[in-house]
Coordinates of C-alpha atoms and ligand atoms in Angstrom, one line a residue:
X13 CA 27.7 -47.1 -22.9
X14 CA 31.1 -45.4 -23.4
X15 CA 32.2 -42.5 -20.8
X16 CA 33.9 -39.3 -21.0
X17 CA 34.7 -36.6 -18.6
X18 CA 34.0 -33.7 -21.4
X19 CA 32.4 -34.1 -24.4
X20 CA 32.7 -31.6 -27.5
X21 CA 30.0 -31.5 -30.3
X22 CA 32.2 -29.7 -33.1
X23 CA 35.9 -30.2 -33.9
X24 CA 36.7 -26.4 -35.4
X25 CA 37.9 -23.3 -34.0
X26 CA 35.7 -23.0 -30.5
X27 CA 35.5 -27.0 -29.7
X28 CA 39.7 -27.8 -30.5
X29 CA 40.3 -24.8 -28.6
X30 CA 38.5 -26.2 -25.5
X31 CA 40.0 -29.8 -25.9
X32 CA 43.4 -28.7 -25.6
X33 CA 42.6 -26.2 -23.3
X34 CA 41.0 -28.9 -21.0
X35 CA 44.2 -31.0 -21.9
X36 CA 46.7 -28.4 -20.6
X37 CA 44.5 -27.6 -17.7
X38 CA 42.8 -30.7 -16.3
X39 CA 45.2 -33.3 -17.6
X40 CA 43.3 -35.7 -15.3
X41 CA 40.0 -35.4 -17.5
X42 CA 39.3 -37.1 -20.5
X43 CA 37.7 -35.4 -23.4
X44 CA 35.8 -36.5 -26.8
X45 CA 35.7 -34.1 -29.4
X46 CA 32.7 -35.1 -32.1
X47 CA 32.5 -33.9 -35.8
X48 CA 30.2 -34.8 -38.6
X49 CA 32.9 -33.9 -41.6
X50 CA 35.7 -36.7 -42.1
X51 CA 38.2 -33.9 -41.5
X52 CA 38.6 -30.3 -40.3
X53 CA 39.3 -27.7 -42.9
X54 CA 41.3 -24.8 -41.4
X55 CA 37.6 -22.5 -42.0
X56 CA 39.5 -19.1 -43.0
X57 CA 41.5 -21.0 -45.6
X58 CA 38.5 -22.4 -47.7
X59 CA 38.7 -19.8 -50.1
X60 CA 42.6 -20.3 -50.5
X61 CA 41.6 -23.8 -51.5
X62 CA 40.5 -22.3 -55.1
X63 CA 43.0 -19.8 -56.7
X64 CA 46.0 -20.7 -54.4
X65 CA 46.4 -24.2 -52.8
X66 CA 44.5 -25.7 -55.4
X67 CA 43.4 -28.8 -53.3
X68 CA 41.2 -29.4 -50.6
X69 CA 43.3 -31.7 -48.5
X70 CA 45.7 -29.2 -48.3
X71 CA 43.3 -26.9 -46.4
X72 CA 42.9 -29.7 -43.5
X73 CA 43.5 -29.0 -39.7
X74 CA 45.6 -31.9 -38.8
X75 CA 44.1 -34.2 -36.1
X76 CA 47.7 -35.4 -35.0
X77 CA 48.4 -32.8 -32.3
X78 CA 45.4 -33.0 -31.1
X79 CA 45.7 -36.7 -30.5
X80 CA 48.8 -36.8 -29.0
X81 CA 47.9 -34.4 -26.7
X82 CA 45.5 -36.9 -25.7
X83 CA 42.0 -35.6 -27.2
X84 CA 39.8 -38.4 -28.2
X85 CA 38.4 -37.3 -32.2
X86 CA 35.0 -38.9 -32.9
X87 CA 34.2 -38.6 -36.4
X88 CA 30.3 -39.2 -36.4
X89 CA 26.8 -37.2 -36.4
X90 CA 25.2 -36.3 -33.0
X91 CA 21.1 -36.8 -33.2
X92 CA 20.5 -35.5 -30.0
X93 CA 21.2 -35.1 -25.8
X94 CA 19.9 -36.5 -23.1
X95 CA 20.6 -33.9 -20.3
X96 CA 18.8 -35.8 -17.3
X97 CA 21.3 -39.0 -18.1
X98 CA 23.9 -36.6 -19.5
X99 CA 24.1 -38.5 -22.8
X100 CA 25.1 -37.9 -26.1
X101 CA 23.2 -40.3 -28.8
X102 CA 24.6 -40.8 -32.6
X103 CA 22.9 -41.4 -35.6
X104 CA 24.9 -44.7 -36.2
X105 CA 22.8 -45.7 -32.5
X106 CA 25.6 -45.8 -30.2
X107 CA 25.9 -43.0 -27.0
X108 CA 28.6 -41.7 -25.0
X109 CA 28.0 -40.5 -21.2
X110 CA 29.5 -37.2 -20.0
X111 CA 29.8 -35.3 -16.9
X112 CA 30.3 -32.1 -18.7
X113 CA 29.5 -30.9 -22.3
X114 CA 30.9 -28.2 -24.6
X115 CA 28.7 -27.3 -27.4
X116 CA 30.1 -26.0 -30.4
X117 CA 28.4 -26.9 -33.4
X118 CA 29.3 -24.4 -35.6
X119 CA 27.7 -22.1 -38.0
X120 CA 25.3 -22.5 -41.2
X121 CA 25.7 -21.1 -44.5
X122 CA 22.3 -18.4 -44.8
X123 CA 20.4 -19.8 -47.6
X124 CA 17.9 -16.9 -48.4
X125 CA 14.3 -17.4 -49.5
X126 CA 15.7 -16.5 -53.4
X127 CA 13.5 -18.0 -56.6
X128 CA 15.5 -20.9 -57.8
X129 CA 18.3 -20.8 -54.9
X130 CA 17.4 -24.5 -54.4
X131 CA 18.9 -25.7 -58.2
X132 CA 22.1 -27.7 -58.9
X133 CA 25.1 -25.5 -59.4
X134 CA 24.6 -23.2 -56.8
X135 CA 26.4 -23.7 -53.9
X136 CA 26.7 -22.1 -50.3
X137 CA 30.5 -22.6 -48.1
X138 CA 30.0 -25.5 -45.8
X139 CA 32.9 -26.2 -44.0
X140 CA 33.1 -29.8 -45.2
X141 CA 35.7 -31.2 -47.2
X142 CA 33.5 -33.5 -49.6
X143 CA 31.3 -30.7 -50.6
X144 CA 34.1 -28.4 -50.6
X145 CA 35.7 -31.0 -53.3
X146 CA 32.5 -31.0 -55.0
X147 CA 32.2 -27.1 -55.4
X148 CA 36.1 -27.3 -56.4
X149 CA 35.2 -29.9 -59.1
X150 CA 31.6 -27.4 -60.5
X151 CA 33.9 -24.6 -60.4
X152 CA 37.0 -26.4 -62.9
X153 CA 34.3 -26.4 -65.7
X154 CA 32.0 -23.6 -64.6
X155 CA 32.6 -20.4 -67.5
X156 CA 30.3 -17.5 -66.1
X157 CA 30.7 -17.5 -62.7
X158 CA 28.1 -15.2 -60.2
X159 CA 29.1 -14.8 -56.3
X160 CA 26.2 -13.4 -54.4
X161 CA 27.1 -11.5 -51.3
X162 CA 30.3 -8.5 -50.8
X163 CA 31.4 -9.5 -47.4
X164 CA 35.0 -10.7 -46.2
X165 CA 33.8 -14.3 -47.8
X166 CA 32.3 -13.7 -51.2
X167 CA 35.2 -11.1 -51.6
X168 CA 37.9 -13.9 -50.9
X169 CA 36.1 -16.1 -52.3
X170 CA 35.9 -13.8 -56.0
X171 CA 39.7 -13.3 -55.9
X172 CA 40.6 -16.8 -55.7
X173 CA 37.8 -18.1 -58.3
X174 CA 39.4 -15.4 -60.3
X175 CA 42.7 -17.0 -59.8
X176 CA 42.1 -19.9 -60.5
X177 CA 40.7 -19.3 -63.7
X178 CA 43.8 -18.2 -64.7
X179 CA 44.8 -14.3 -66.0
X180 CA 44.6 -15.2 -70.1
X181 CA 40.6 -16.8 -68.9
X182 CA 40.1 -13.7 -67.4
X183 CA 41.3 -11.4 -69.7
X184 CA 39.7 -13.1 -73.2
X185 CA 36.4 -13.3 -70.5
X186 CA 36.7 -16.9 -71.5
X187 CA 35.7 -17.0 -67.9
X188 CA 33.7 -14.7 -65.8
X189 CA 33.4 -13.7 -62.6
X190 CA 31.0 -11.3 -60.9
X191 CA 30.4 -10.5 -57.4
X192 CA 27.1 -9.1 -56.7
X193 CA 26.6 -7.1 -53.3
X194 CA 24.1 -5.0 -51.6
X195 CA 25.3 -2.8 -49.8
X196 CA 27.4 0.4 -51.7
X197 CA 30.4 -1.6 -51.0
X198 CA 32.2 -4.6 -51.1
X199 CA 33.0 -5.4 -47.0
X200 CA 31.3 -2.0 -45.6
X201 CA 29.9 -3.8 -42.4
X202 CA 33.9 -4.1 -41.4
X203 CA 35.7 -1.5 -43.1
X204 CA 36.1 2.1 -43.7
X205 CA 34.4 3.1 -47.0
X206 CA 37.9 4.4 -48.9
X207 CA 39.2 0.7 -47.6
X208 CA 36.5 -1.2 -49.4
X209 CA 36.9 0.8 -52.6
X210 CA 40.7 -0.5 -52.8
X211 CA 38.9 -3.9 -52.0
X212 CA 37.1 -3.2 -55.4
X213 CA 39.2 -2.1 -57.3
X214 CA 41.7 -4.9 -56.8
X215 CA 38.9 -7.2 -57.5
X216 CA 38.5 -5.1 -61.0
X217 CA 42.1 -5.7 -61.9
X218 CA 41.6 -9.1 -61.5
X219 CA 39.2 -9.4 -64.1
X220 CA 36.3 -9.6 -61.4
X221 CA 33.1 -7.6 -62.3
X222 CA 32.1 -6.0 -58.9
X223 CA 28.4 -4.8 -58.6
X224 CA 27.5 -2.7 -55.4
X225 CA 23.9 -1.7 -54.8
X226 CA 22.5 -4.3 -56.5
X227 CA 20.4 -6.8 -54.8
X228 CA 19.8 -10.6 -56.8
X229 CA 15.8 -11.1 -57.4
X230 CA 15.5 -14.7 -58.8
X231 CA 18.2 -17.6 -59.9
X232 CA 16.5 -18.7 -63.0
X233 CA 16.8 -22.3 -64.9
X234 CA 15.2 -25.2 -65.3
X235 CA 16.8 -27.3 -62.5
X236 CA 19.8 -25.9 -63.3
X237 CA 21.2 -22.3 -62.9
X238 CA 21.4 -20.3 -66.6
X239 CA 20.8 -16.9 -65.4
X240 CA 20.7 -14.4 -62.7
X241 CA 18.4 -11.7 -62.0
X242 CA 19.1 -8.3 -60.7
X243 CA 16.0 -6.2 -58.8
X244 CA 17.0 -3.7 -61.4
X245 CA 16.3 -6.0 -64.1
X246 CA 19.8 -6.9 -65.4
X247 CA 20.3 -10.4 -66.2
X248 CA 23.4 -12.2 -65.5
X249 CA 24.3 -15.4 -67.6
X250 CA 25.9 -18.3 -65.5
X251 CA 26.3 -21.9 -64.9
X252 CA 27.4 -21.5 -61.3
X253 CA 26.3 -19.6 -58.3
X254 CA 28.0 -19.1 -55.2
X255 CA 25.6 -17.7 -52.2
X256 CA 27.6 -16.5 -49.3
X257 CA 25.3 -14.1 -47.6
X258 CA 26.4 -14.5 -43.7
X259 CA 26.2 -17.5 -41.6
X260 CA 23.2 -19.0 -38.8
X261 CA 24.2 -20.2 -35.5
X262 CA 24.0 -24.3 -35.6
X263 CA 21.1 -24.2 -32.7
X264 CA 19.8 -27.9 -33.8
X265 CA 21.4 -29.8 -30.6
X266 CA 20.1 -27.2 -28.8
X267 CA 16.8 -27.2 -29.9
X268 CA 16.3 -30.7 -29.8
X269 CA 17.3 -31.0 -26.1
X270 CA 15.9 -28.0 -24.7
X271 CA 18.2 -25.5 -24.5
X272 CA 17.3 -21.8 -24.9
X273 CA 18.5 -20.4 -27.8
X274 CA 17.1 -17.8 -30.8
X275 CA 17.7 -18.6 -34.9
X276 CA 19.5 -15.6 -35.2
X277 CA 21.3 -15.2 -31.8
X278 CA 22.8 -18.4 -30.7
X279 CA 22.2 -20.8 -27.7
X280 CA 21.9 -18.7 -24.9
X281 CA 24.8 -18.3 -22.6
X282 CA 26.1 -15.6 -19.6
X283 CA 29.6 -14.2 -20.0
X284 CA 31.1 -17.7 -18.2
X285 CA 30.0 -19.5 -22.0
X286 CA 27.4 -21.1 -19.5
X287 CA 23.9 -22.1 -21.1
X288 CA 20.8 -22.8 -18.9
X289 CA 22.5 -26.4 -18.0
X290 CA 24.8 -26.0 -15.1
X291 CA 27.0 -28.7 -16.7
X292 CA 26.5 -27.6 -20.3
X293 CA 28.5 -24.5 -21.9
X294 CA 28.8 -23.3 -25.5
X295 CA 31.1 -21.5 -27.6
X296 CA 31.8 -20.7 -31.2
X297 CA 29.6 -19.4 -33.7
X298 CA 26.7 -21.8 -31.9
X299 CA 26.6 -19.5 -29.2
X300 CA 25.2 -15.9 -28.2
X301 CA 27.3 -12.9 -28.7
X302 CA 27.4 -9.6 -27.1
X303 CA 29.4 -6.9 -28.4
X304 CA 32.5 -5.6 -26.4
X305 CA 32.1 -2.3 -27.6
X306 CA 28.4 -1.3 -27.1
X307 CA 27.0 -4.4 -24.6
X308 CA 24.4 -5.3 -27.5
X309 CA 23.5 -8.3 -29.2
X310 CA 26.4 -8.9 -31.6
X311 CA 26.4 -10.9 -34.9
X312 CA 30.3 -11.1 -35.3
X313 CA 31.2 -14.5 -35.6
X314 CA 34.6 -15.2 -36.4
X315 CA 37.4 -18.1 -35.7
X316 CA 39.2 -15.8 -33.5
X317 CA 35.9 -15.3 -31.4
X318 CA 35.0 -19.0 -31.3
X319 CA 38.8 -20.0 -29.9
X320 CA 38.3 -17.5 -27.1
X321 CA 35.3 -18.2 -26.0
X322 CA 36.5 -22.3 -26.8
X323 CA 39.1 -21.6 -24.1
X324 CA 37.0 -19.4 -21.8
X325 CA 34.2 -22.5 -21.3
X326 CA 36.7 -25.0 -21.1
X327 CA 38.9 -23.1 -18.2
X328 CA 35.5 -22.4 -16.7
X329 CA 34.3 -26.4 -16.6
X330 CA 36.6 -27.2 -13.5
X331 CA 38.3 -23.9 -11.9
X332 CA 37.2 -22.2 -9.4
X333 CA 38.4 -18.7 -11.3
X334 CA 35.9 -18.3 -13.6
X335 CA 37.0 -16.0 -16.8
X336 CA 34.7 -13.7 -18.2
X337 CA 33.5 -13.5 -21.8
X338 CA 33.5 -9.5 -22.4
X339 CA 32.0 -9.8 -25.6
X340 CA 33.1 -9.5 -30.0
X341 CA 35.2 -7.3 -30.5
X342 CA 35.6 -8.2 -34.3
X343 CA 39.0 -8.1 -35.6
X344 CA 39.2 -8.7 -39.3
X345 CA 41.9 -9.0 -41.5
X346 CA 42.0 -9.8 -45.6
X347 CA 44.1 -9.8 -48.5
X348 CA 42.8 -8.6 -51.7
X349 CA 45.4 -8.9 -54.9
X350 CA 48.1 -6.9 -53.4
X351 CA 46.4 -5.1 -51.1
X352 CA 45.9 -6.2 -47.1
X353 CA 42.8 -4.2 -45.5
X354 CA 42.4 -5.1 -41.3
X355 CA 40.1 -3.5 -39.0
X356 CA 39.0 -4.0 -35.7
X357 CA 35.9 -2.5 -33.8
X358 CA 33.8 0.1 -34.8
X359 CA 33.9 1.4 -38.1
X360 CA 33.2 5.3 -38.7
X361 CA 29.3 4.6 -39.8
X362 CA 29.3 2.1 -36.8
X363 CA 29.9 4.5 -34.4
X364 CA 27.2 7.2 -35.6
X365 CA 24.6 4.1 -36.3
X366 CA 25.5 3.5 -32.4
X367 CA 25.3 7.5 -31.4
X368 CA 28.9 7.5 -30.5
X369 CA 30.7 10.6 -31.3
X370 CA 34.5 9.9 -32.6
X371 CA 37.3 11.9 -33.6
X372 CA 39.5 10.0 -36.3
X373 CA 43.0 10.5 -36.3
X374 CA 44.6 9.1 -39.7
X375 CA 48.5 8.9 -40.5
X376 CA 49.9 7.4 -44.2
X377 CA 53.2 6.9 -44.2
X378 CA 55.7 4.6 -45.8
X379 CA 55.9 1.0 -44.1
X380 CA 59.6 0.9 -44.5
X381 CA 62.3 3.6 -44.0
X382 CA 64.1 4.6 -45.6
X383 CA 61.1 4.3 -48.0
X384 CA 63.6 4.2 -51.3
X385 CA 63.8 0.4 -49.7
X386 CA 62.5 -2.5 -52.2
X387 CA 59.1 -3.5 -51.6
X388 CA 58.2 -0.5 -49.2
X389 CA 54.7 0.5 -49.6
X390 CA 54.4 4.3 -49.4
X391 CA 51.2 5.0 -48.6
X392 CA 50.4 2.6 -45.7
X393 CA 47.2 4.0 -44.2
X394 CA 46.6 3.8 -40.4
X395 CA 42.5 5.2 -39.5
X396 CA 42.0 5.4 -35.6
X397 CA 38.7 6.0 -34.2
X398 CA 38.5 7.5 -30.5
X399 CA 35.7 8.3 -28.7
X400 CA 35.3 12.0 -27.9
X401 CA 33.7 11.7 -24.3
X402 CA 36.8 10.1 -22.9
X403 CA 39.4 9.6 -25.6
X404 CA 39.7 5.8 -25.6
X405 CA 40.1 3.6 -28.7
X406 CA 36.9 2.3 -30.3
X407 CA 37.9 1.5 -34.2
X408 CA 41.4 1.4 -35.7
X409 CA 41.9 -0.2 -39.6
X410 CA 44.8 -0.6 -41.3
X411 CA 45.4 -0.4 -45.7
X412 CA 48.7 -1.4 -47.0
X413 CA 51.1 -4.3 -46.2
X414 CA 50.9 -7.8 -44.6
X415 CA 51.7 -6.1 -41.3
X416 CA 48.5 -4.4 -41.7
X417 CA 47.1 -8.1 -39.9
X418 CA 49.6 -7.7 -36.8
X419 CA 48.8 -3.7 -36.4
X420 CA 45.4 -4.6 -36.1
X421 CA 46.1 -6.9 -33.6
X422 CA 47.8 -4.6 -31.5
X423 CA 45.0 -2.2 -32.1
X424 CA 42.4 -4.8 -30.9
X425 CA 44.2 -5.1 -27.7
X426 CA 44.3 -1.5 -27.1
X427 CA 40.6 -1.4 -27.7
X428 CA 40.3 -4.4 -25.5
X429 CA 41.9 -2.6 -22.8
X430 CA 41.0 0.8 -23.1
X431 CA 43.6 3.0 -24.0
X432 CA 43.6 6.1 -25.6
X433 CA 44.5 8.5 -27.7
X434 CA 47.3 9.5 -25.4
X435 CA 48.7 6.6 -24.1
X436 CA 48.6 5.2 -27.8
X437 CA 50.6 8.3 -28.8
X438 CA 53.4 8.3 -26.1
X439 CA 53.6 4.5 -26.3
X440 CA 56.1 2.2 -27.6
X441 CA 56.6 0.4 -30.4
X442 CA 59.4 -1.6 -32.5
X443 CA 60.5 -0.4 -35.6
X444 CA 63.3 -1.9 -38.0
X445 CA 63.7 -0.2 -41.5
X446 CA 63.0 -3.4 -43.5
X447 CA 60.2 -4.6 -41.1
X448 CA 58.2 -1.1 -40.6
X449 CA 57.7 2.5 -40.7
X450 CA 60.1 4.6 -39.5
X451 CA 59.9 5.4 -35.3
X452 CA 59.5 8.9 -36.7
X453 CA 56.0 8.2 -38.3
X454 CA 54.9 4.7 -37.1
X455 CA 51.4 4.7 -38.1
X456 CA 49.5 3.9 -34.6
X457 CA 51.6 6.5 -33.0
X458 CA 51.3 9.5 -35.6
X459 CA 47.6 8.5 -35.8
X460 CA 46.6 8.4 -32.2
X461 CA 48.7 11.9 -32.0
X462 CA 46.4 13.2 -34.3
X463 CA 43.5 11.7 -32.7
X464 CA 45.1 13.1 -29.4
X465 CA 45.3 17.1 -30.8
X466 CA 41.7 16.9 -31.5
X467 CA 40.3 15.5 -28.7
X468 CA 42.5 18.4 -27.0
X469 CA 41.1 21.0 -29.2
X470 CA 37.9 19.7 -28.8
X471 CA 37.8 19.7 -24.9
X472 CA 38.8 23.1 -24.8
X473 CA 36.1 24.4 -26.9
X474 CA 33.9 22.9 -24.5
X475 CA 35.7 24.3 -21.7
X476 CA 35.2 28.0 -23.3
X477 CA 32.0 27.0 -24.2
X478 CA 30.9 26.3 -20.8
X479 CA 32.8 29.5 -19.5
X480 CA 31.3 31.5 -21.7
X481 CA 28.0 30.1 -21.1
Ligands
LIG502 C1 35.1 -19.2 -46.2 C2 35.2 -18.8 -44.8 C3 36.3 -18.0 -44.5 C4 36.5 -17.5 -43.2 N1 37.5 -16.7 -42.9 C5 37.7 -16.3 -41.6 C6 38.9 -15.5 -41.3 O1 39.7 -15.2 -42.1 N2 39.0 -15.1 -40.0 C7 38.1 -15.5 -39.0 O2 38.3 -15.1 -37.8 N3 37.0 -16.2 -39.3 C8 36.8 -16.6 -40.6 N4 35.7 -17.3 -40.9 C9 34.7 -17.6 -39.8 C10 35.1 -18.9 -39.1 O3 35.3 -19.9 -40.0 C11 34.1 -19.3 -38.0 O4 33.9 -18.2 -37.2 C12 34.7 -20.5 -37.2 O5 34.8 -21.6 -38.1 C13 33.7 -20.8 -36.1 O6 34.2 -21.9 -35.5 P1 33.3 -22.9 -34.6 O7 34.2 -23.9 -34.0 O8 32.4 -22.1 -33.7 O9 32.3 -23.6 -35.7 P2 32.5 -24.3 -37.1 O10 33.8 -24.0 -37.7 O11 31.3 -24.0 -37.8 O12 32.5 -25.9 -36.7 C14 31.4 -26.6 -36.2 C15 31.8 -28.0 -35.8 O13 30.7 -28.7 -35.3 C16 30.5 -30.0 -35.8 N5 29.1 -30.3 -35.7 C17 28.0 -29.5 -35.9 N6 26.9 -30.2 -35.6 C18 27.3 -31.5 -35.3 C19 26.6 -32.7 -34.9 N7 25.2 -32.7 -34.8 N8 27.3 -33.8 -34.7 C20 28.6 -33.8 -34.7 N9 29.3 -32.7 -35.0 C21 28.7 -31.6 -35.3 C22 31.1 -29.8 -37.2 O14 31.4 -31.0 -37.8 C23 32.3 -28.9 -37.0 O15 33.4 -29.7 -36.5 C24 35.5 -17.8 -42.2 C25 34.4 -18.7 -42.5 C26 34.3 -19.1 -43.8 C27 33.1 -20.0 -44.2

């Protein structure tokens, strides 16, 4: 039997994170990272595959790096572990002994219960180059396309079917597209309602028929998709449907060897990416999430979560300094036609679904300066959320231009370390008049201010309230 010091299930974000985090850190150790695709795709540019890059293998994670920094890549299908020999066994019959093992197998396209959801031509995301090919070739001949599901996916996902379908298709509706959602809007379980709207209405311009509040009852045909139903009662012609309704932990490996772990949360870990095993940890979107912001159960899974928490278990295999996992924060960032939306933590229905009371600073100003510069966009929109007990950052989104991505970064780790209103206002920041606004009204500082004079206000009413009292 073959030997490894560390052995990965999963090859994405969380498990190539690990390897070369083990690489860099315990040089001495070998490590085997395992996969069931033949190749990587880089997961948040699967929907760029469609309208933009217009090829799969260009969408690929290259293995080179990875192999050159010395990480073994196994392409094969784990069946199961043996944690009393600590083995890994594959389908093809062969095992691999570890001393320590990472697992982070991933996520599931949610297949709901639907009428009909099992027929050829419709298709769920799976992160798997063949079947991405497949939906790439279904979608080149498909004429009435329906996506089911609003969020960050299906929305991407709408824009770039749109794309590449071509502006003429789209206009002479020799091609369709719809995007059926829920909820009242596109994205609302990340974003600030006014931010989804913009979401929508780019979508519209493209040619994409958005429908909020509507929920799909049955995908009818006759082993193939021809139609799809509404709950109320509209019927959508179409020869392809894509479902992209959210995403299950992979728990199979887990499962099968006896690890604790729930269908909807995750294998079970503590905040060192630890499971029940002492020498097994998992990360990714296998694993179980809490959220930074309230401590509960979270169901944010995202490639930015899965490489921290990759890098968090693998420091934690073989240092004595173990780092903490604090929990999801949930930064987001999209482009819809020419708008870029980003938002991390809370969103303003969040926070009152969560019984925390905010004060929301806002600031829109141009995002160059002077803003008679080309390509300045002149309402950039900067939303901060700050929590009234104690002032400190809980939500910020951004609406505007491809900085909006970066400012939400910078909001995330001000969340992440717990600043507020007033340190966000008095901090500071670069500006360059073709890079961003102007230092006069640079959005995270005008809108923390804001924030600031209202949580001022605020405290002294309480103050005279309690006086008076
Ligand atoms: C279309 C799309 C767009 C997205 N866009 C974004 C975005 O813009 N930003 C963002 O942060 N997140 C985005 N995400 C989410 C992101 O892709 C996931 O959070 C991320 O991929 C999780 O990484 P992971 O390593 O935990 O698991 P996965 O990416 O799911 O990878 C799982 C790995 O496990 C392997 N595996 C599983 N079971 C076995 C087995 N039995 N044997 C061998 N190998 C196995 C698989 O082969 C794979 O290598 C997007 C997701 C999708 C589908």
């Amino acid at each position: 039997m073959k030997k490894t010091d560390v052995a990965i299930v999963g090859a994405s974000a969380a498990g190539l994170m690990a390897a070369v985090t083990l690489r860099k850190r315990n040089p001495e150790k070998s490590v085997t990272v395992i996969r069931h695709v033949v190749k990587t795709p880089v997961p948040c540019g699967i929907p760029y595959i469609y309208g933009t890059l217009k090829r799969v293998e260009k969408n690929i994670i290259p293995d080179e790096n990875f192999i050159k920094m010395g990480v073994d890549i196994k392409y094969m299908e784990v069946n199961a572990v043996d944690r009393e020999n600590k083995s890994i066994s594959f389908v093809d019959g062969t095992s691999l002994s570890y001393d320590k093992l990472i697992l982070s197998s991933g996520s599931k396209p949610f297949v709901p219960p639907l009428p009909g959801v099992d027929q050829e031509n419709v298709f769920v995301i799976e992160k798997d180059p063949l079947k991405l090919q497949k939906l790439h070739t279904a979608l080149e001949s498909a004429k009435n396309v329906v996506v089911v599901g609003g969020g960050f996916i299906g929305v991407e996902m709408a824009e770039q079917i749109a794309l590449m379908a071509g502006k003429e298709a789209m206009k002479e509706s020799r091609i369709t597209v719809s995007l059926i959602e829920m909820l009242p809007h596109c994205l609302m379980m990340a974003c600030e309602e006014e931010f989804c709207i913009q979401a929508e209405n780019e979508l519209t311009k493209l040619g994409v028929t958005v429908k909020t509040n509507s929920g799909v009852k049955e995908i009818a045909g006759q082993g193939k998709v021809t139609s799809v139903r509404l709950a109320d009662g509209t019927e959508l012609e179409t020869d392809l449907v894509l479902v992209s309704i959210g995403a299950v932990p992979n728990i199979d490996l887990a499962n099968q060897c006896g690890l604790s772990a729930d269908p909807r949360k995750g294998i079970l870990v503590d905040e060192y990416m630890q499971t029940q095993d002492p020498d097994i940890l998992a990360a990714g979107d296998c694993a179980s999430k809490t959220s930074f912001i309230t401590g509960k159960t979270s169901g944010i899974r995202l490639a930015s979560v899965a490489c921290s928490e990759g890098m968090i278990a693998a420091s934690n295999l073989y240092d004595e300094t173990k780092r903490r996992n604090l929990g999801a924060l949930g930064a987001f960032a999209t482009k819809v036609g020419s708008q870029s939306i980003a938002a991390a933590g809370l969103t303003s229905k969040a926070a009152a679904d969560e019984g925390i009371e905010v004060v929301i600073g806002e600031a829109t100003t141009p995002n160059r300066h002077p803003a008679s510069l080309p390509d300045c966009i002149t309402e950039m929109k900067a939303k901060l959320l700050f929590q009234k007990d104690n002032g400190k950052i809980v939500g910020g989104h951004i609406l505007g231009g491809e900085s909006s991505a970066d400012m939400v970064n910078a909001i995330a780790v001000a969340i992440q370390t717990g600043a507020t209103a007033e340190e966000l206002a008095t901090m500071q920041y670069a500006t360059h008049p073709l890079l961003t606004a102007s230092p006069l009204f640079y959005h995270i500082m005008l809108a923390a201010e804001n924030g600031a004079i209202q949580l001022r206000k605020a405290a002294k009413q309480k103050k005279l309230s309690r006086e008076a009292a």
